[in-house]
Amino acid sequence: MKRRCWAAMLLLGLLGLMGLPGLTRPALAAPDPNNSATWIYSFGAGPIEDILMQAASAKAAYGVSVSSEELAAIILSVTWPETQGGTSKTPSTIVRGDQGTLSPSPMTMGRSDIPKVRSTNVYLFSNDTTSTQYRRAFWHSGIGAWQLDGAGLGRSLMADERISTWTGGGKAANEIARRYKYAEDRPSTYPDKASRRQYAWGPWYACRLDNGYNIKCKDVFNLVYSASTNRLMVVGETSVGRLGGAVMTNCNVPWQTIPAYCTHVDLSQAQGARDGQFWYSYPDGRWDTAGNPTKSPLASPFYVVSDGTYEYRQWSDQAPKDSGYATVDIYGRRIYQGTSAQDDRVSGKWTQTEVVTPY
Amino acid sequence: MRGRPLSILVSLAGVTMAAIPLLGGITHSGQAQAMAAARSRVSLPNLPSRHILDPNLFDEEDCAIPPPGEARRCAAKPDLANVPGTPAEVDNPATTVRSLRGFEGPHFAGEIAANNLILLPETISVASEGTWGAMGLVRNELPHDVGAVRVSASLYGKDGTLLEQASNSVPVARIRPGEPAPFRLVAQTDAQQVDRVEWSVTSGGPGRAERDLEVHRYFEVPLIAGSRPYILATGMRNLGQPFEQARMIIAWLDEQGKVAWLETTTNPDLGIRSDESFNMPDIRVDDPALAERLIRMPYMMWGVGE
């Protein structure tokens, strides 16, 4: 009994010493696939199912060898760094609830598209000028959990399709699966899964190894996927749905007599992470003393509708609180498919009138 | 291609060029009438529909395939008479930015008239300090593909002496009707000695290269002094036949629409199969002054499979 007592006291003493400064703390335990309480990252519960299905579809379409679950993990790993930016935590210190682990909002809107970064970003501002008095009639380009951009992978998708974890997530799934397969088919250059994943993440800056982020996509992958059990380790957040707060509805449009399908995008209703420093603060944008934007405005509520060729985004005065501009209607449109699909940053797309009204 | 940037870019508009018939856009009235009569539409190399690109996401009518249990929501084809107009949607090649197979940018003409390879003088920048050099665009205004295109410039001094002939091939191996393509010339002659330039553009057959490519910009980030160069990341998808090696050519346009810089990036992986998507090596620029200019300028992209 004495021996057990001494052993217990020794153990307690050691545990006490561990709390003293100057001694190394043990690393946080890795997520356990059989214990969801240890999981770190969250994603919308329904959207997780979307990605699992789209991963299975992309796997079948492009013949990647990894399982659907592993491919889903590769696809999801992009979203936290892309939507929530860098973090001061490291892979061994980050815990659930930290910035960067929250459920990405499907309505995440990019705020870095300002003319100072690229001159053609001026066309995202209404009337093609940063001097517009209607700042919040702003045409976001990087949209959604994968930040699909009209200059790149999001060119043929409308705003609500990029928001949707089904369609936008499906597009990300296809693009990642094709690149993974490309790397898989060149084992002398991409000899292992890690190098193939890194190749598949090529379109996303947040996944780059030299981006300076403490936690990159490769780190997220190791924390959200259990290779031993082939299982996703992601907390399903029931408050975040496929559209992240956007609402499918119907709208009156001039080109048809019956109401058209449209989507109402109200960013104040965004579900999921709204990190104040990065995505949802400063709704009018941030501006320097010379009147140049340093962070883009955040769009006030708008409708998205298609006529089959053009994507329209309408800021309507039907509810003045909606657009924020009583008695002013503004819409922008751009070709999103068919002949010469256009980048979001196309000039001359703005008109001050109303073509789309709620049904 | 990397080199010292042209330090001062001067429009060629001030140089006598009207007498050179190969310069489209600068014409005498008789020539203008002839050109107007010969205009013909080109078949633009449009990208495939969404259904073709992602058949598991979009149906045959290019509508998003809904999730299980949800109804299809598809835009009806519009009554075109009631589609609202927007300000001035005129097809002006100089300003109309197109996303086409193997190309993205302005200057791809929907109609051709010259029945020749032409220079686009409004896009040509010329060094007026240091050694002579020029960058700009040619355009194929023939009704068929051209390859092995070379641009030559004969440089003459004030006394009419031929100082030097600079010549270079256009890096786009097959140029389609209506398509522009970039060139860069470098000479040994001091730019200030050049009084007059005579240009010529030649080609050698239809050219062989896969152009059925979807080109993408992934992202572009500015230079951060001491920690990150300017980076332009791009990629492609092969929508056509297999080919050996992929090349992306990028031309940046300054505030006057002149070609201010050219870069080429080549995929080191050989043997590109049909329907493969792949990343191109980054364009990286460490020169702070050049990087500062590039991040602000629009650019054109050509994807070529050789």
XYZ file of C-alpha atoms in Angstrom:
665
model
C 0.000 0.000 0.000
C 2.833 2.305 0.841
C 4.292 1.707 -2.655
C 1.019 2.585 -4.347
C 0.765 5.701 -2.218
C 4.195 6.844 -3.134
C 3.549 6.140 -6.807
C 0.363 8.159 -6.709
C 2.055 11.019 -4.966
C 4.860 10.920 -7.496
C 2.372 10.977 -10.353
C 0.473 13.857 -8.818
C 3.702 15.702 -8.277
C 4.745 15.249 -11.846
C 1.378 16.443 -13.060
C 1.721 19.495 -10.854
C 5.176 20.241 -12.150
C 3.853 20.142 -15.705
C 1.911 23.316 -14.965
C 4.990 25.248 -13.954
C 6.449 27.693 -16.465
C 9.583 26.565 -18.218
C 8.424 23.013 -18.650
C 7.094 21.688 -22.004
C 3.341 21.105 -22.138
C 2.295 17.962 -23.921
C 0.830 18.554 -27.348
C -2.951 18.542 -27.557
C -4.302 15.132 -28.368
C -5.023 14.524 -32.037
C -8.678 14.176 -32.984
C -9.990 10.693 -32.322
C -12.242 9.331 -35.068
C -14.267 7.469 -32.470
C -14.776 10.442 -30.207
C -16.408 13.470 -31.815
C -15.709 15.514 -28.676
C -12.090 15.684 -29.842
C -12.911 16.982 -33.298
C -11.728 20.498 -33.997
C -13.326 21.730 -37.190
C -17.017 22.375 -37.850
C -18.957 22.498 -41.085
C -22.672 22.722 -41.875
C -24.247 19.353 -41.248
C -26.281 19.284 -44.448
C -23.365 20.688 -46.450
C -21.149 17.851 -45.195
C -23.593 15.457 -46.799
C -23.513 17.547 -49.984
C -19.750 17.233 -50.174
C -19.752 13.516 -49.460
C -22.182 12.996 -52.332
C -20.340 15.311 -54.684
C -17.052 13.652 -53.776
C -18.534 10.286 -54.675
C -19.784 11.740 -57.947
C -16.409 13.294 -58.785
C -14.581 10.109 -57.836
C -16.775 8.154 -60.227
C -16.442 10.748 -62.976
C -12.677 11.116 -62.852
C -11.480 7.817 -61.464
C -9.427 8.958 -58.486
C -8.226 6.089 -56.336
C -8.871 7.581 -52.904
C -12.145 6.898 -51.136
C -15.068 9.312 -51.285
C -14.516 10.172 -47.643
C -10.868 10.968 -48.194
C -11.712 13.009 -51.286
C -14.385 14.852 -49.285
C -11.777 15.682 -46.673
C -9.474 17.038 -49.371
C -12.322 19.166 -50.712
C -13.378 20.467 -47.301
C -9.817 21.278 -46.213
C -9.796 24.293 -48.521
C -12.694 26.037 -46.846
C -11.464 26.971 -43.386
C -8.248 28.694 -44.496
C -10.004 30.291 -47.488
C -12.907 31.771 -45.535
C -11.325 32.508 -42.190
C -7.812 33.418 -43.188
C -4.721 32.951 -41.113
C -4.612 32.159 -37.419
C -2.063 32.624 -34.698
C -2.626 29.030 -33.618
C -0.654 26.089 -34.938
C -1.824 22.585 -35.854
C -0.781 21.349 -32.418
C -2.428 24.123 -30.403
C -5.660 24.867 -32.231
C -8.832 23.782 -30.501
C -12.498 23.745 -31.421
C -13.991 27.214 -31.365
C -10.776 28.997 -32.275
C -10.858 31.393 -35.200
C -10.346 29.297 -38.283
C -12.222 26.243 -37.015
C -15.760 27.557 -37.227
C -18.228 26.401 -39.845
C -17.451 28.348 -43.024
C -20.369 30.421 -44.153
C -21.620 29.493 -47.616
C -22.341 33.227 -47.992
C -18.741 34.261 -47.414
C -18.023 37.196 -49.723
C -14.514 38.220 -50.688
C -13.537 41.675 -49.441
C -10.126 42.062 -51.064
C -11.194 42.913 -54.601
C -10.276 46.564 -54.696
C -8.703 48.575 -57.534
C -5.503 49.028 -55.562
C -4.970 45.283 -55.914
C -6.185 45.028 -59.498
C -7.430 47.905 -61.629
C -10.289 45.930 -63.162
C -11.804 45.497 -59.697
C -13.283 48.956 -60.249
C -15.950 47.261 -62.376
C -17.232 45.464 -59.290
C -18.379 48.837 -57.947
C -21.722 50.103 -59.185
C -21.492 52.336 -62.242
C -17.878 51.211 -62.626
C -16.530 53.746 -60.183
C -15.398 53.707 -56.569
C -16.924 57.179 -56.312
C -20.386 55.658 -56.602
C -22.843 56.831 -54.008
C -24.271 53.320 -54.016
C -21.309 51.567 -52.489
C -23.216 48.595 -51.223
C -24.493 47.690 -54.665
C -21.257 45.779 -54.931
C -20.674 42.806 -57.216
C -18.654 40.345 -55.157
C -16.505 37.973 -57.154
C -14.955 35.551 -54.667
C -18.035 33.845 -53.193
C -18.761 30.892 -50.968
C -16.887 28.395 -48.870
C -14.429 27.757 -51.702
C -14.251 31.439 -52.726
C -15.015 30.590 -56.350
C -14.111 33.660 -58.374
C -15.553 34.935 -61.627
C -12.047 35.296 -63.035
C -11.311 31.649 -62.395
C -13.170 28.511 -61.448
C -16.406 30.383 -60.717
C -16.736 32.001 -64.116
C -19.668 29.884 -65.288
C -21.474 29.926 -61.949
C -23.856 32.587 -60.726
C -23.621 34.030 -57.230
C -26.194 31.670 -55.711
C -24.550 28.659 -57.366
C -21.203 29.621 -55.840
C -22.944 30.017 -52.475
C -24.581 26.608 -52.668
C -22.499 23.879 -51.067
C -24.233 21.486 -53.473
C -23.386 23.259 -56.742
C -20.383 25.328 -55.689
C -19.080 22.470 -53.609
C -19.663 20.159 -56.536
C -17.641 22.423 -58.791
C -14.803 22.452 -56.267
C -15.080 18.675 -56.038
C -14.714 18.245 -59.789
C -11.772 20.618 -60.056
C -9.960 18.971 -57.153
C -10.689 15.450 -58.363
C -9.382 16.163 -61.860
C -6.158 17.624 -60.501
C -5.716 14.816 -58.020
C -6.139 12.309 -60.826
C -3.630 14.239 -62.943
C -1.061 13.963 -60.160
C -1.939 10.332 -59.461
C -1.204 9.478 -63.065
C 2.318 10.915 -62.715
C 3.734 9.021 -59.718
C 7.326 9.814 -60.587
C 6.593 13.517 -60.034
C 3.866 13.159 -57.389
C 4.898 9.998 -55.556
C 2.604 10.122 -52.556
C -0.807 11.233 -51.406
C 0.519 14.366 -49.735
C 2.071 15.652 -52.955
C -1.070 14.786 -54.908
C -3.281 16.628 -52.440
C -1.020 19.641 -52.621
C -1.281 19.580 -56.397
C -5.061 19.293 -56.270
C -5.212 22.368 -54.033
C -3.265 24.422 -56.596
C -6.055 26.910 -57.408
C -6.372 28.093 -53.807
C -3.893 30.542 -52.304
C -4.856 29.554 -48.765
C -3.438 26.088 -49.488
C -0.061 27.256 -50.703
C 2.925 26.105 -48.681
C 4.560 29.512 -48.952
C 1.584 31.672 -47.987
C 2.809 32.324 -44.474
C -0.286 30.843 -42.818
C 0.337 28.933 -39.599
C -2.266 26.376 -40.588
C -2.537 25.418 -44.226
C -4.862 23.065 -46.039
C -2.449 20.175 -45.529
C -2.621 20.696 -41.785
C -6.391 20.948 -41.804
C -6.589 17.712 -43.772
C -4.609 15.859 -41.123
C -7.007 17.139 -38.476
C -10.260 16.362 -40.308
C -9.528 12.942 -41.792
C -8.679 9.681 -40.112
C -6.813 7.464 -42.546
C -6.954 4.495 -40.197
C -10.750 4.489 -40.127
C -11.415 6.289 -43.425
C -13.565 8.753 -41.593
C -14.246 12.454 -41.626
C -13.698 14.100 -38.260
C -15.800 17.225 -38.746
C -18.470 18.457 -36.381
C -21.771 18.856 -38.213
C -23.223 22.281 -37.459
C -27.002 22.088 -37.860
C -27.421 25.862 -37.941
C -25.569 26.126 -41.257
C -27.502 25.037 -44.306
C -26.677 24.472 -47.939
C -27.331 28.107 -48.915
C -26.029 29.523 -45.675
C -29.006 31.855 -45.202
C -29.720 32.775 -48.820
C -33.352 32.145 -49.750
C -34.695 30.629 -52.942
C -37.768 32.495 -54.050
C -39.534 33.776 -57.163
C -39.251 37.075 -58.947
C -41.074 38.991 -61.636
C -38.895 39.608 -64.688
C -39.686 41.310 -67.985
C -38.663 38.465 -70.234
C -41.317 35.997 -69.191
C -44.877 36.181 -67.990
C -44.528 33.622 -65.225
C -42.345 34.299 -62.208
C -38.715 33.338 -62.554
C -36.660 31.428 -60.026
C -34.456 33.797 -58.108
C -32.437 33.847 -54.908
C -32.464 36.535 -52.247
C -29.003 37.106 -50.781
C -29.044 38.986 -47.477
C -25.654 38.845 -45.892
C -27.016 39.903 -42.521
C -28.624 36.454 -42.438
C -25.393 34.600 -43.141
C -25.029 31.348 -41.258
C -21.653 30.157 -40.107
C -18.449 32.014 -39.390
C -18.584 35.769 -39.611
C -15.176 36.628 -38.433
C -15.481 40.306 -37.706
C -12.010 41.214 -38.797
C -12.215 39.599 -42.145
C -15.529 39.163 -43.827
C -18.503 40.894 -42.195
C -17.263 44.105 -40.681
C -17.222 47.580 -42.214
C -20.248 47.133 -44.489
C -19.473 50.322 -46.427
C -15.925 49.108 -46.920
C -12.800 50.769 -45.618
C -11.392 53.828 -47.328
C -8.165 55.757 -47.076
C -7.963 59.517 -46.735
C -7.709 59.890 -50.505
C -11.055 58.162 -50.935
C -9.651 54.864 -52.227
C -11.057 51.627 -50.851
C -8.762 49.464 -48.749
C -11.468 46.866 -48.142
C -14.419 46.426 -50.468
C -17.961 47.177 -49.344
C -20.255 44.377 -48.322
C -23.229 44.056 -50.648
C -26.590 44.998 -49.240
C -29.382 42.508 -49.956
C -29.892 41.645 -53.595
C -31.655 39.205 -55.876
C -29.852 36.849 -58.236
C -31.666 35.686 -61.343
C -30.769 34.286 -64.756
C -32.306 34.589 -68.175
C -30.301 31.624 -69.391
C -27.368 33.689 -70.614
C -26.976 36.612 -68.274
C -26.642 36.610 -64.508
C -28.501 39.552 -62.982
C -27.945 40.935 -59.514
C -30.689 43.401 -58.583
C -30.668 45.875 -55.739
C -34.285 46.884 -55.445
C -36.065 49.760 -53.747
C -39.107 47.590 -53.219
C -38.075 47.402 -49.606
C -35.874 50.435 -48.993
C -34.135 48.683 -46.208
C -33.206 45.996 -48.677
C -30.916 47.849 -51.005
C -30.392 50.601 -48.515
C -31.115 53.150 -51.192
C -34.702 54.326 -51.134
C -36.157 55.042 -54.596
C -33.062 53.739 -56.342
C -32.889 50.526 -58.295
C -29.603 49.205 -59.559
C -28.775 46.037 -61.361
C -25.713 44.578 -62.906
C -25.519 41.771 -65.389
C -22.844 39.720 -67.045
C -22.764 36.715 -69.378
C -22.086 33.624 -67.322
C -22.396 30.881 -69.931
C -22.752 30.313 -73.625
C -20.941 32.649 -75.953
C -18.055 34.363 -74.230
C -18.757 33.851 -70.559
C -17.422 36.925 -68.841
C -15.354 37.575 -65.763
C -17.258 39.430 -63.052
C -14.870 42.304 -63.716
C -16.461 43.358 -66.982
C -17.146 46.993 -67.630
C -20.476 48.477 -68.595
C -22.698 46.027 -66.803
C -24.509 48.452 -64.496
C -27.916 50.038 -65.074
C -29.973 52.113 -62.704
C -33.353 50.599 -63.171
C -35.455 47.765 -61.915
C -35.906 44.598 -63.902
C -36.296 42.120 -61.065
C -38.946 42.478 -58.377
C -40.069 40.084 -55.694
C -43.058 38.018 -56.729
C 10.418 35.320 -70.730
C 12.218 37.626 -68.324
C 14.382 40.634 -68.948
C 14.830 44.257 -68.199
C 11.485 45.949 -68.524
C 11.155 48.557 -71.252
C 11.718 51.666 -69.205
C 9.817 54.116 -71.329
C 6.994 53.031 -73.549
C 6.098 55.313 -76.398
C 3.127 55.041 -78.650
C 3.842 54.275 -82.247
C 1.108 56.657 -83.274
C 3.671 59.396 -83.800
C 5.758 57.292 -86.159
C 4.941 57.368 -89.835
C 3.204 54.122 -90.563
C 0.290 54.907 -92.808
C 2.201 53.880 -95.909
C 2.744 50.363 -94.615
C -0.151 48.237 -95.866
C 0.283 45.552 -93.242
C -0.865 47.879 -90.482
C -4.555 47.305 -90.144
C -6.559 50.086 -88.670
C -4.503 52.811 -90.327
C -5.887 53.030 -93.802
C -6.430 55.319 -96.667
C -10.052 55.846 -97.579
C -9.890 53.579 -100.620
C -8.487 50.825 -98.561
C -11.123 51.440 -95.918
C -13.904 50.960 -98.435
C -12.324 47.772 -99.685
C -11.950 46.508 -96.148
C -15.528 47.366 -95.254
C -16.816 45.416 -98.254
C -14.759 42.326 -97.329
C -15.808 41.992 -93.683
C -16.761 38.482 -92.676
C -17.727 36.925 -89.396
C -15.438 34.394 -87.785
C -16.536 31.317 -85.959
C -15.502 32.116 -82.405
C -13.926 29.219 -80.502
C -16.500 29.365 -77.741
C -16.094 27.383 -74.580
C -18.374 24.387 -74.170
C -21.583 24.623 -72.219
C -21.668 24.016 -68.477
C -23.248 20.641 -69.167
C -20.297 19.572 -71.273
C -17.766 20.863 -68.741
C -19.434 19.444 -65.640
C -22.139 16.943 -66.671
C -22.618 15.761 -63.086
C -23.522 19.323 -62.053
C -25.503 20.721 -65.012
C -28.109 19.091 -67.207
C -28.510 19.279 -70.985
C -30.194 22.670 -70.641
C -27.260 23.907 -68.561
C -29.400 24.104 -65.461
C -27.928 23.165 -62.120
C -28.854 19.579 -61.251
C -30.645 19.847 -57.925
C -29.770 17.852 -54.815
C -31.830 14.733 -54.132
C -35.333 15.663 -53.070
C -35.242 19.197 -54.433
C -37.060 20.459 -57.484
C -35.239 21.625 -60.570
C -35.049 25.400 -60.887
C -34.205 26.405 -64.383
C -34.244 29.729 -66.160
C -36.655 29.798 -69.039
C -35.234 30.912 -72.357
C -36.007 34.608 -72.587
C -38.211 36.511 -74.958
C -35.331 38.463 -76.387
C -37.479 41.456 -77.222
C -38.019 41.993 -73.527
C -34.503 41.431 -72.271
C -33.382 44.775 -70.931
C -30.455 46.390 -72.616
C -27.425 47.702 -70.857
C -25.290 50.615 -71.879
C -23.550 50.096 -75.202
C -23.033 46.379 -75.623
C -21.253 46.880 -78.898
C -18.850 44.240 -80.079
C -15.720 46.341 -80.168
C -12.803 43.912 -80.191
C -10.521 46.405 -78.499
C -12.731 46.539 -75.440
C -14.724 43.311 -75.527
C -13.102 40.823 -73.191
C -13.782 37.262 -74.307
C -13.257 33.940 -72.583
C -12.749 31.441 -75.390
C -11.015 28.137 -75.943
C -7.345 28.767 -75.351
C -7.761 32.513 -74.900
C -8.948 35.204 -72.592
C -8.822 38.956 -73.144
C -9.714 41.723 -75.597
C -8.863 42.142 -79.275
C -10.320 38.842 -80.476
C -12.318 40.064 -83.467
C -15.726 38.679 -84.259
C -15.352 39.973 -87.792
C -12.281 40.130 -89.988
C -11.660 42.329 -92.965
C -8.008 42.702 -93.833
C -7.549 39.207 -95.297
C -4.059 39.358 -93.892
C -2.007 39.166 -90.769
C -2.032 42.608 -89.259
C -0.306 44.523 -86.521
C -2.491 46.302 -84.002
C -0.609 49.597 -83.705
C -2.623 50.782 -80.729
C -1.152 47.889 -78.729
C 2.486 48.417 -79.646
C 4.873 49.902 -77.122
C 8.352 50.954 -78.175
C 11.355 51.785 -76.049
C 12.631 55.291 -76.546
C 15.578 54.890 -74.167
C 18.266 52.262 -73.968
C 18.336 49.681 -76.722
C 15.397 49.596 -79.080
C 12.637 47.139 -78.330
C 8.945 46.693 -78.913
C 6.031 44.630 -77.688
C 2.548 44.432 -79.129
C -0.116 42.341 -80.760
C -0.690 40.961 -84.208
C -4.064 39.654 -85.294
C -4.940 36.950 -87.764
C -7.435 38.452 -90.179
C -7.209 35.563 -92.589
C -10.073 33.076 -92.813
C -7.812 30.199 -91.738
C -5.354 29.313 -88.985
C -1.776 30.503 -89.235
C 1.398 29.271 -87.595
C 5.082 30.104 -87.406
C 4.233 33.809 -87.367
C 7.196 36.155 -87.249
C 7.223 39.886 -86.700
C 10.100 41.886 -88.106
C 11.039 45.512 -87.687
C 13.534 47.288 -89.928
C 15.073 50.150 -88.012
C 16.199 53.215 -89.966
C 18.229 56.173 -88.814
C 17.586 59.818 -89.575
C 19.681 59.596 -92.728
C 17.630 56.677 -94.007
C 20.281 54.085 -93.260
C 19.062 50.664 -92.270
C 20.469 50.270 -88.780
C 19.236 46.821 -87.898
C 16.479 44.325 -88.520
C 14.926 42.876 -85.394
C 12.824 39.783 -85.719
C 11.137 37.286 -83.457
C 8.565 34.560 -83.621
C 5.155 34.945 -82.043
C 4.964 32.438 -79.186
C 1.442 31.262 -80.047
C 2.037 28.332 -82.387
C -1.377 28.371 -84.058
C -3.422 31.554 -84.342
C -7.062 31.251 -85.290
C -9.070 33.677 -87.470
C -9.780 36.853 -85.507
C -7.307 35.971 -82.771
C -4.631 38.366 -81.545
C -1.214 37.137 -80.452
C 1.671 38.873 -78.710
C 5.183 39.566 -79.891
C 8.349 41.001 -78.410
C 11.304 42.352 -80.345
C 14.696 43.197 -78.975
C 17.459 44.994 -80.881
C 21.019 46.097 -80.252
C 20.541 49.566 -81.702
C 20.232 52.556 -79.406
C 16.568 53.515 -79.429
C 17.335 57.180 -79.837
C 19.085 56.502 -83.115
C 15.925 55.044 -84.643
C 13.968 57.493 -86.726
C 11.666 55.175 -88.629
C 10.455 51.601 -88.372
C 9.138 49.399 -91.135
C 7.192 46.399 -89.953
C 6.373 43.114 -91.553
C 4.509 40.042 -90.418
C 4.929 36.652 -92.037
C 3.595 33.186 -91.437
C 4.538 29.655 -92.430
C 1.514 27.476 -92.854
C -1.514 26.771 -90.644
C 0.466 25.868 -87.536
C 0.054 22.843 -85.328
C -0.976 23.206 -81.721
C -3.875 22.245 -79.525
C -5.921 25.294 -78.666
C -9.012 23.581 -77.284
C -8.108 24.542 -73.755
C -9.958 26.186 -70.908
C -7.589 28.711 -69.364
C -7.997 29.883 -65.798
C -6.537 32.472 -63.543
C -6.382 30.970 -60.048
C -5.229 33.975 -58.076
C -2.934 36.961 -58.201
C -1.174 38.409 -55.173
C 0.957 41.533 -54.907
C 4.612 41.604 -53.969
C 5.360 42.056 -50.279
C 8.836 43.449 -49.847
C 11.105 40.958 -48.199
C 8.641 38.108 -48.002
C 6.699 37.405 -51.191
C 7.077 38.112 -54.892
C 4.211 39.085 -57.162
C 2.504 35.817 -58.104
C 0.066 35.048 -60.875
C -1.180 31.471 -60.653
C -2.936 29.880 -63.608
C -4.119 26.553 -64.909
C -5.795 24.848 -67.829
C -8.086 22.041 -68.804
C -7.498 20.158 -72.034
C -10.801 20.099 -73.894
C -9.237 18.653 -77.057
C -6.787 16.016 -78.186
C -3.707 14.828 -76.283
C -0.544 16.842 -76.743
C 3.003 16.858 -75.478
C 3.478 20.078 -73.528
C 1.356 23.003 -72.339
C 2.377 26.606 -72.497
C 0.631 29.713 -71.154
C 1.524 33.095 -72.600
C 0.419 36.206 -70.738
C 0.505 39.804 -71.931
C -0.168 42.711 -69.612
C -1.738 45.877 -71.049
C -0.953 49.326 -69.706
C -3.334 52.230 -69.227
C -3.178 53.031 -72.954
C -3.893 49.436 -73.920
C -0.325 48.788 -75.051
C 1.476 45.570 -74.273
C 3.703 46.415 -71.340
C 5.027 42.999 -70.371
C 5.070 39.395 -71.578
C 5.624 36.175 -69.701
C 5.502 32.529 -70.723
C 5.108 29.620 -68.346
C 5.546 25.998 -69.441
C 4.212 22.895 -67.735
C 7.190 20.612 -67.083
C 4.958 17.524 -67.195
C 4.892 15.965 -70.638
C 2.088 14.047 -72.260
C -1.166 15.852 -71.481
C -4.238 13.708 -72.011
C -7.712 14.747 -73.050
C -9.836 16.224 -70.268
C -6.967 16.634 -67.844
C -6.907 19.707 -65.614
C -3.497 20.908 -64.530
C -1.672 23.758 -62.871
C 0.862 25.925 -64.669
C 4.045 27.034 -62.906
C 3.520 30.375 -61.225
C 4.517 33.634 -62.829
C 6.698 35.193 -60.119
C 8.198 38.679 -60.274
C 10.665 39.953 -57.682
C 11.333 43.407 -59.176
C 9.239 45.719 -56.968
C 8.708 48.373 -59.638
C 7.580 45.855 -62.226
C 5.447 43.958 -59.721
C 3.702 47.170 -58.721
C 2.773 47.797 -62.345
C 1.720 44.256 -63.145
C -0.749 43.939 -60.266
C -2.635 46.952 -61.592
C -2.782 46.016 -65.266
C -5.314 43.797 -67.031
C -3.799 40.910 -68.926
C -4.492 38.536 -71.769
C -3.891 34.792 -71.676
C -3.169 32.256 -74.402
C -3.172 28.530 -73.714
C -1.248 26.417 -76.209
C -0.654 22.676 -76.334
C 2.312 21.653 -78.471
